[in-house]
Amino acid sequence: MNLASLLETWGDAHVLAAGGALIGLVFGFMAQRSRFCARAAVLECCDGRPGDRFSVWWLALGAALVGTQMLALTGALKPGTSRFIANPGSLSGAILGGLCFGAGMILTRGCASRLLILSANGNLRALLSGLVFAVTVQASMAGWLAPVRQFFYNLWPIDGGPTRDLQTLTGTAPWGGPLIALTALATGVYFFHRQHKGRLWLALGAVVTGLCIAAGWGFTQAVASQSFEPVAITSLSFSGPSAEWLMRVLSSASVPGFGFDAGLLPATFIGSLVGALVGGDFKFEGFKTENKLGHYLTGAILMGFGAVLAGGCTVGAGMTGGSIFAMTAWLTLISIWLGAAAALRVHKAMGWAV
């Protein structure tokens, strides 16, 4: 049965949710087993010793870039139709939102996707932080934080289209993106080999984690090309779906219908849970003396607000938007790293546990 038949039989929403669930299962399992974590990568770089965790993160990023750019080159993906490029954006939102998210990521000991994965591993600190993150995302989208978010967003807005496409802006299309992607993957392989000689299963986990980004792009593009209804071209993101699922639990009448994001979030949780059980990593963890509750709550609020302001998290904006070379997405990713580095310096200066 081909995709057109599936869409006709089950409808767009159910097919999109099923595809999102399948990709989420793989992402959750592989990200858990490979210890994929942007925060850990930042810590290693700030300490001047990019090592195990950085090599995994960079290899995953390289795989995401190569997979997505190959789809674009073959015509299986039209990046210009995604929200990261087609819709208006904000440079101030990308910068300030990224800085907030990066600082919050240090305080909560994980980004949005990492909190979800740790929650499935029994980490109650991550679960609480994830709930506060989801509440803050919703408040920033349509609640009492929305006016504050709109103020900062409107400081430096930009139009959608070519002004948000890095390859168009630099005049390097269509080969600039693929060349950078291949370079990123090659350096990722180099760093990984230097840190993890012979650990092929770990390398596979990192590569598949990154390829899930490309799979999301390719799947939603395929559905959009076959559907008679408008379908948003998208891939992995964990900020918007977190708020969506929170509102769905509270009141099903106030959320959009099921789609790719609706299947992605719970499946990622389940995939991580399976990974933790397989690896013997599942263990309930609460707050200890060195785990400051205020840090976690503050960090979750900063991440939630920053994610909405910037248009996504480390995965949703940085890797998903970055894989199609959306200018604001790369600006967000750089700002996240800078915000995290600044927060880490404050942490160390105050003598807090990292």
Tab-separated table of C-alpha atoms in Angstrom:
chain	number	residue	atom	x	y	z
A	1	MET	CA	0.000	0.000	0.000
A	2	ASN	CA	1.522	3.317	-1.076
A	3	LEU	CA	1.348	6.671	0.700
A	4	ALA	CA	-1.563	7.948	-1.394
A	5	SER	CA	-3.640	4.903	-0.429
A	6	LEU	CA	-2.767	5.350	3.243
A	7	LEU	CA	-3.817	8.990	3.121
A	8	GLU	CA	-7.078	8.107	1.427
A	9	THR	CA	-7.823	5.314	3.906
A	10	TRP	CA	-6.737	6.874	7.181
A	11	GLY	CA	-6.616	10.609	6.491
A	12	ASP	CA	-3.763	13.100	6.685
A	13	ALA	CA	-3.834	13.611	10.459
A	14	HIS	CA	-3.565	9.922	11.348
A	15	VAL	CA	-0.835	9.210	8.806
A	16	LEU	CA	1.164	12.234	9.964
A	17	ALA	CA	0.772	11.220	13.614
A	18	ALA	CA	1.821	7.638	12.823
A	19	GLY	CA	4.885	8.842	10.926
A	20	GLY	CA	5.799	11.227	13.719
A	21	ALA	CA	5.410	8.395	16.232
A	22	LEU	CA	7.659	6.049	14.259
A	23	ILE	CA	10.378	8.675	13.864
A	24	GLY	CA	9.984	9.671	17.516
A	25	LEU	CA	10.437	6.090	18.688
A	26	VAL	CA	13.692	5.785	16.768
A	27	PHE	CA	14.920	9.209	17.879
A	28	GLY	CA	14.109	8.593	21.539
A	29	PHE	CA	15.793	5.191	21.578
A	30	MET	CA	18.911	6.264	19.690
A	31	ALA	CA	19.320	9.579	21.512
A	32	GLN	CA	19.083	7.757	24.848
A	33	ARG	CA	21.538	5.034	23.917
A	34	SER	CA	24.062	7.439	22.341
A	35	ARG	CA	23.789	9.945	25.249
A	36	PHE	CA	22.996	12.681	22.734
A	37	CYS	CA	23.041	15.975	24.672
A	38	ALA	CA	23.739	19.538	23.555
A	39	ARG	CA	24.373	20.728	27.116
A	40	ALA	CA	27.093	18.134	27.683
A	41	ALA	CA	28.698	19.141	24.386
A	42	VAL	CA	28.746	22.788	25.509
A	43	LEU	CA	30.323	21.879	28.851
A	44	GLU	CA	33.157	20.013	27.159
A	45	CYS	CA	33.852	22.870	24.750
A	46	CYS	CA	33.797	25.491	27.518
A	47	ASP	CA	36.285	23.407	29.478
A	48	GLY	CA	38.556	23.395	26.428
A	49	ARG	CA	38.334	19.642	25.962
A	50	PRO	CA	35.774	18.674	23.307
A	51	GLY	CA	35.436	14.973	23.932
A	52	ASP	CA	32.976	12.098	24.167
A	53	ARG	CA	29.706	14.020	24.324
A	54	PHE	CA	30.720	16.709	21.830
A	55	SER	CA	31.755	14.083	19.285
A	56	VAL	CA	28.342	12.399	19.534
A	57	TRP	CA	26.471	15.688	19.192
A	58	TRP	CA	28.596	16.888	16.267
A	59	LEU	CA	28.295	13.571	14.437
A	60	ALA	CA	24.503	13.700	14.838
A	61	LEU	CA	24.447	17.277	13.521
A	62	GLY	CA	26.564	16.294	10.520
A	63	ALA	CA	24.233	13.379	9.733
A	64	ALA	CA	21.189	15.665	9.986
A	65	LEU	CA	22.765	18.193	7.617
A	66	VAL	CA	23.829	15.613	5.033
A	67	GLY	CA	20.535	13.710	5.087
A	68	THR	CA	18.444	16.864	4.725
A	69	GLN	CA	20.621	18.402	2.038
A	70	MET	CA	20.534	15.198	-0.014
A	71	LEU	CA	16.742	15.327	0.100
A	72	ALA	CA	16.826	18.932	-1.090
A	73	LEU	CA	19.263	18.159	-3.914
A	74	THR	CA	17.143	15.292	-5.207
A	75	GLY	CA	13.938	17.321	-5.070
A	76	ALA	CA	12.417	15.243	-2.261
A	77	LEU	CA	12.344	18.331	-0.039
A	78	LYS	CA	11.495	21.952	-0.799
A	79	PRO	CA	13.090	23.911	2.050
A	80	GLY	CA	11.715	27.233	0.853
A	81	THR	CA	8.186	26.174	1.795
A	82	SER	CA	8.990	25.511	5.469
A	83	ARG	CA	8.157	27.998	8.213
A	84	PHE	CA	11.846	28.551	8.882
A	85	ILE	CA	12.246	30.225	5.489
A	86	ALA	CA	8.826	31.038	4.023
A	87	ASN	CA	7.389	32.825	7.080
A	88	PRO	CA	8.548	36.173	8.496
A	89	GLY	CA	11.117	35.874	11.267
A	90	SER	CA	13.019	37.910	13.816
A	91	LEU	CA	16.732	38.398	14.302
A	92	SER	CA	16.184	39.818	17.781
A	93	GLY	CA	14.013	36.826	18.611
A	94	ALA	CA	16.665	34.389	17.420
A	95	ILE	CA	19.447	36.105	19.373
A	96	LEU	CA	17.646	36.908	22.627
A	97	GLY	CA	15.610	33.706	22.596
A	98	GLY	CA	18.708	31.633	21.959
A	99	LEU	CA	20.593	33.327	24.808
A	100	CYS	CA	17.692	32.687	27.208
A	101	PHE	CA	17.370	29.081	26.116
A	102	GLY	CA	21.094	28.431	26.452
A	103	ALA	CA	21.215	29.874	29.962
A	104	GLY	CA	18.164	27.862	30.968
A	105	MET	CA	19.679	24.709	29.511
A	106	ILE	CA	22.587	24.976	31.953
A	107	LEU	CA	20.297	25.547	34.947
A	108	THR	CA	18.022	22.581	34.158
A	109	ARG	CA	20.879	20.263	33.146
A	110	GLY	CA	19.378	19.575	29.732
A	111	CYS	CA	17.611	21.060	26.718
A	112	ALA	CA	13.965	20.349	25.851
A	113	SER	CA	14.585	17.015	24.121
A	114	ARG	CA	17.066	15.908	26.791
A	115	LEU	CA	14.568	16.657	29.578
A	116	LEU	CA	12.010	14.471	27.805
A	117	ILE	CA	14.525	11.649	27.446
A	118	LEU	CA	15.690	11.916	31.066
A	119	SER	CA	12.081	11.960	32.280
A	120	ALA	CA	11.536	8.618	30.568
A	121	ASN	CA	14.625	7.332	32.402
A	122	GLY	CA	13.041	8.038	35.808
A	123	ASN	CA	14.579	11.482	36.447
A	124	LEU	CA	11.909	13.346	38.409
A	125	ARG	CA	13.915	16.592	38.286
A	126	ALA	CA	13.736	16.509	34.504
A	127	LEU	CA	10.035	15.660	34.614
A	128	LEU	CA	9.241	18.675	36.800
A	129	SER	CA	11.420	20.935	34.659
A	130	GLY	CA	9.712	19.628	31.529
A	131	LEU	CA	6.267	20.419	32.915
A	132	VAL	CA	7.308	23.971	33.853
A	133	PHE	CA	8.883	24.305	30.412
A	134	ALA	CA	5.619	23.297	28.708
A	135	VAL	CA	3.578	25.716	30.837
A	136	THR	CA	5.991	28.549	30.005
A	137	VAL	CA	5.860	27.731	26.291
A	138	GLN	CA	2.078	27.991	26.361
A	139	ALA	CA	2.208	31.219	28.376
A	140	SER	CA	4.690	32.680	25.875
A	141	MET	CA	2.608	31.650	22.884
A	142	ALA	CA	-0.818	32.793	24.005
A	143	GLY	CA	-0.701	33.679	27.707
A	144	TRP	CA	0.567	36.411	29.958
A	145	LEU	CA	4.129	36.201	28.610
A	146	ALA	CA	2.959	36.709	25.008
A	147	PRO	CA	3.180	40.561	25.090
A	148	VAL	CA	6.752	40.360	26.411
A	149	ARG	CA	7.677	37.866	23.723
A	150	GLN	CA	6.087	40.018	21.008
A	151	PHE	CA	7.984	43.107	22.221
A	152	PHE	CA	11.383	41.451	21.866
A	153	TYR	CA	10.354	39.706	18.643
A	154	ASN	CA	9.417	43.011	17.010
A	155	LEU	CA	12.719	44.716	17.807
A	156	TRP	CA	14.333	43.354	14.618
A	157	PRO	CA	11.875	41.521	12.363
A	158	ILE	CA	12.772	40.215	8.890
A	159	ASP	CA	10.655	39.142	5.948
A	160	GLY	CA	10.218	35.549	4.915
A	161	GLY	CA	11.705	34.124	1.734
A	162	PRO	CA	15.246	34.677	0.440
A	163	THR	CA	16.187	36.920	3.392
A	164	ARG	CA	15.982	33.887	5.701
A	165	ASP	CA	17.788	31.458	3.366
A	166	LEU	CA	21.541	31.378	4.003
A	167	GLN	CA	22.347	29.735	0.677
A	168	THR	CA	20.432	32.407	-1.223
A	169	LEU	CA	21.948	35.216	0.854
A	170	THR	CA	25.490	33.962	0.231
A	171	GLY	CA	24.891	32.991	-3.392
A	172	THR	CA	26.078	29.417	-2.773
A	173	ALA	CA	22.905	27.532	-3.752
A	174	PRO	CA	22.483	24.711	-4.584
A	175	TRP	CA	25.891	23.252	-3.665
A	176	GLY	CA	26.960	25.397	-0.711
A	177	GLY	CA	24.728	23.609	1.776
A	178	PRO	CA	25.689	20.068	0.723
A	179	LEU	CA	29.399	20.919	0.838
A	180	ILE	CA	29.129	22.364	4.333
A	181	ALA	CA	27.046	19.363	5.370
A	182	LEU	CA	29.644	16.891	4.091
A	183	THR	CA	32.394	18.852	5.842
A	184	ALA	CA	30.430	18.747	9.102
A	185	LEU	CA	29.894	15.000	8.779
A	186	ALA	CA	33.545	14.361	7.924
A	187	THR	CA	34.765	16.333	10.930
A	188	GLY	CA	32.142	14.564	13.048
A	189	VAL	CA	33.522	11.196	11.979
A	190	TYR	CA	37.047	12.437	12.773
A	191	PHE	CA	36.150	13.673	16.273
A	192	PHE	CA	34.180	10.526	16.983
A	193	HIS	CA	36.957	8.200	15.831
A	194	ARG	CA	39.443	10.094	17.985
A	195	GLN	CA	37.270	9.713	21.091
A	196	HIS	CA	35.505	6.400	20.512
A	197	LYS	CA	37.717	4.064	18.496
A	198	GLY	CA	35.847	0.913	17.551
A	199	ARG	CA	32.521	1.898	19.151
A	200	LEU	CA	30.498	1.411	15.967
A	201	TRP	CA	27.164	0.990	17.761
A	202	LEU	CA	27.587	4.354	19.466
A	203	ALA	CA	28.441	5.935	16.107
A	204	LEU	CA	25.358	4.333	14.594
A	205	GLY	CA	23.236	5.767	17.397
A	206	ALA	CA	24.552	9.278	16.806
A	207	VAL	CA	24.111	9.054	13.022
A	208	VAL	CA	20.572	7.665	13.239
A	209	THR	CA	19.664	10.347	15.785
A	210	GLY	CA	20.683	12.992	13.262
A	211	LEU	CA	19.042	11.222	10.334
A	212	CYS	CA	15.717	11.365	12.177
A	213	ILE	CA	15.759	15.094	11.392
A	214	ALA	CA	16.028	14.337	7.679
A	215	ALA	CA	13.389	11.616	7.984
A	216	GLY	CA	10.933	14.106	9.450
A	217	TRP	CA	11.531	16.551	6.616
A	218	GLY	CA	11.227	13.868	3.949
A	219	PHE	CA	8.104	12.309	5.430
A	220	THR	CA	6.120	15.523	5.874
A	221	GLN	CA	7.165	16.682	2.385
A	222	ALA	CA	5.969	13.384	0.913
A	223	VAL	CA	2.608	13.703	2.677
A	224	ALA	CA	2.258	17.315	1.533
A	225	SER	CA	2.912	16.336	-2.083
A	226	GLN	CA	0.224	13.620	-1.976
A	227	SER	CA	-2.396	15.367	0.129
A	228	PHE	CA	-5.251	17.504	-1.184
A	229	GLU	CA	-5.130	19.550	2.026
A	230	PRO	CA	-2.371	21.991	3.049
A	231	VAL	CA	0.257	20.178	5.133
A	232	ALA	CA	3.032	21.980	6.993
A	233	ILE	CA	6.535	20.834	6.033
A	234	THR	CA	8.341	20.235	9.303
A	235	SER	CA	10.577	17.919	11.293
A	236	LEU	CA	11.550	17.286	14.910
A	237	SER	CA	10.668	19.948	17.474
A	238	PHE	CA	9.922	19.671	21.186
A	239	SER	CA	8.817	23.105	22.376
A	240	GLY	CA	5.503	23.583	20.548
A	241	PRO	CA	4.497	19.909	20.938
A	242	SER	CA	5.154	20.104	24.693
A	243	ALA	CA	2.637	22.920	25.089
A	244	GLU	CA	0.257	21.191	22.684
A	245	TRP	CA	0.232	18.008	24.738
A	246	LEU	CA	-0.130	19.957	27.975
A	247	MET	CA	-3.240	21.684	26.643
A	248	ARG	CA	-4.545	18.420	25.190
A	249	VAL	CA	-4.371	16.845	28.655
A	250	LEU	CA	-6.103	19.841	30.265
A	251	SER	CA	-8.734	20.511	27.597
A	252	SER	CA	-8.961	18.718	24.253
A	253	ALA	CA	-11.177	21.479	22.847
A	254	SER	CA	-8.355	24.053	22.940
A	255	VAL	CA	-5.682	22.294	20.887
A	256	PRO	CA	-5.219	21.592	17.174
A	257	GLY	CA	-5.995	18.200	15.693
A	258	PHE	CA	-3.506	15.359	15.667
A	259	GLY	CA	-0.579	15.604	13.307
A	260	PHE	CA	3.149	14.943	13.086
A	261	ASP	CA	4.000	16.744	16.353
A	262	ALA	CA	1.264	14.935	18.268
A	263	GLY	CA	2.772	11.553	17.422
A	264	LEU	CA	6.370	12.668	17.908
A	265	LEU	CA	6.398	13.676	21.588
A	266	PRO	CA	4.915	10.603	23.332
A	267	ALA	CA	6.764	8.238	21.003
A	268	THR	CA	10.088	9.900	21.834
A	269	PHE	CA	9.312	9.347	25.519
A	270	ILE	CA	8.492	5.680	24.891
A	271	GLY	CA	11.572	5.180	22.725
A	272	SER	CA	13.786	6.613	25.463
A	273	LEU	CA	12.072	4.465	28.088
A	274	VAL	CA	12.754	1.342	26.027
A	275	GLY	CA	16.366	2.438	25.602
A	276	ALA	CA	16.744	2.937	29.352
A	277	LEU	CA	15.236	-0.472	30.118
A	278	VAL	CA	17.398	-2.206	27.523
A	279	GLY	CA	20.550	-0.550	28.828
A	280	GLY	CA	19.677	-0.878	32.498
A	281	ASP	CA	19.660	2.905	32.914
A	282	PHE	CA	16.163	3.335	34.344
A	283	LYS	CA	16.309	4.679	37.892
A	284	PHE	CA	14.083	7.040	39.840
A	285	GLU	CA	16.002	10.182	40.782
A	286	GLY	CA	14.690	13.071	42.859
A	287	PHE	CA	16.200	16.279	44.178
A	288	LYS	CA	19.307	16.092	46.332
A	289	THR	CA	21.064	18.697	48.439
A	290	GLU	CA	23.193	19.878	45.532
A	291	ASN	CA	20.174	20.016	43.168
A	292	LYS	CA	18.747	23.490	43.693
A	293	LEU	CA	15.024	23.539	42.898
A	294	GLY	CA	15.161	27.258	42.116
A	295	HIS	CA	17.778	26.654	39.439
A	296	TYR	CA	15.631	24.047	37.700
A	297	LEU	CA	12.482	26.174	37.789
A	298	THR	CA	14.270	29.319	36.615
A	299	GLY	CA	16.014	27.408	33.854
A	300	ALA	CA	12.771	25.818	32.666
A	301	ILE	CA	11.102	29.245	32.472
A	302	LEU	CA	14.052	30.718	30.565
A	303	MET	CA	14.042	27.782	28.146
A	304	GLY	CA	10.293	27.921	27.561
A	305	PHE	CA	10.276	31.647	26.891
A	306	GLY	CA	13.448	31.474	24.808
A	307	ALA	CA	12.190	28.586	22.686
A	308	VAL	CA	9.035	30.458	21.658
A	309	LEU	CA	10.906	33.720	21.091
A	310	ALA	CA	13.560	32.016	18.956
A	311	GLY	CA	11.182	29.698	17.141
A	312	GLY	CA	12.474	26.451	18.589
A	313	CYS	CA	14.963	24.633	20.812
A	314	THR	CA	18.382	23.097	20.130
A	315	VAL	CA	16.730	20.367	18.082
A	316	GLY	CA	13.630	22.207	16.812
A	317	ALA	CA	15.417	25.352	15.644
A	318	GLY	CA	19.117	24.578	15.794
A	319	MET	CA	19.211	21.191	14.082
A	320	THR	CA	15.892	21.071	12.229
A	321	GLY	CA	15.994	24.655	10.971
A	322	GLY	CA	19.768	24.584	10.648
A	323	SER	CA	19.638	21.513	8.412
A	324	ILE	CA	17.882	23.579	5.697
A	325	PHE	CA	20.253	26.509	6.339
A	326	ALA	CA	17.643	28.919	7.632
A	327	MET	CA	19.566	31.991	8.731
A	328	THR	CA	17.611	32.595	11.943
A	329	ALA	CA	17.975	28.943	12.930
A	330	TRP	CA	21.769	29.119	12.798
A	331	LEU	CA	21.655	32.415	14.673
A	332	THR	CA	19.537	30.708	17.328
A	333	LEU	CA	21.928	27.763	17.604
A	334	ILE	CA	24.961	30.043	17.994
A	335	SER	CA	23.120	32.144	20.581
A	336	ILE	CA	22.150	29.032	22.539
A	337	TRP	CA	25.793	28.033	22.793
A	338	LEU	CA	26.826	31.572	23.814
A	339	GLY	CA	24.045	31.785	26.402
A	340	ALA	CA	25.009	28.402	27.803
A	341	ALA	CA	28.691	29.370	27.968
A	342	ALA	CA	27.868	32.612	29.806
A	343	ALA	CA	25.604	30.805	32.286
A	344	LEU	CA	28.286	28.208	32.883
A	345	ARG	CA	30.815	30.918	33.783
A	346	VAL	CA	28.339	32.405	36.266
A	347	HIS	CA	27.757	28.927	37.711
A	348	LYS	CA	31.440	28.377	38.292
A	349	ALA	CA	31.973	31.883	39.654
A	350	MET	CA	29.192	31.291	42.207
A	351	GLY	CA	30.564	27.884	43.127
A	352	TRP	CA	27.385	26.056	42.053
A	353	ALA	CA	27.402	22.443	40.934
A	354	VAL	CA	27.411	22.093	37.151
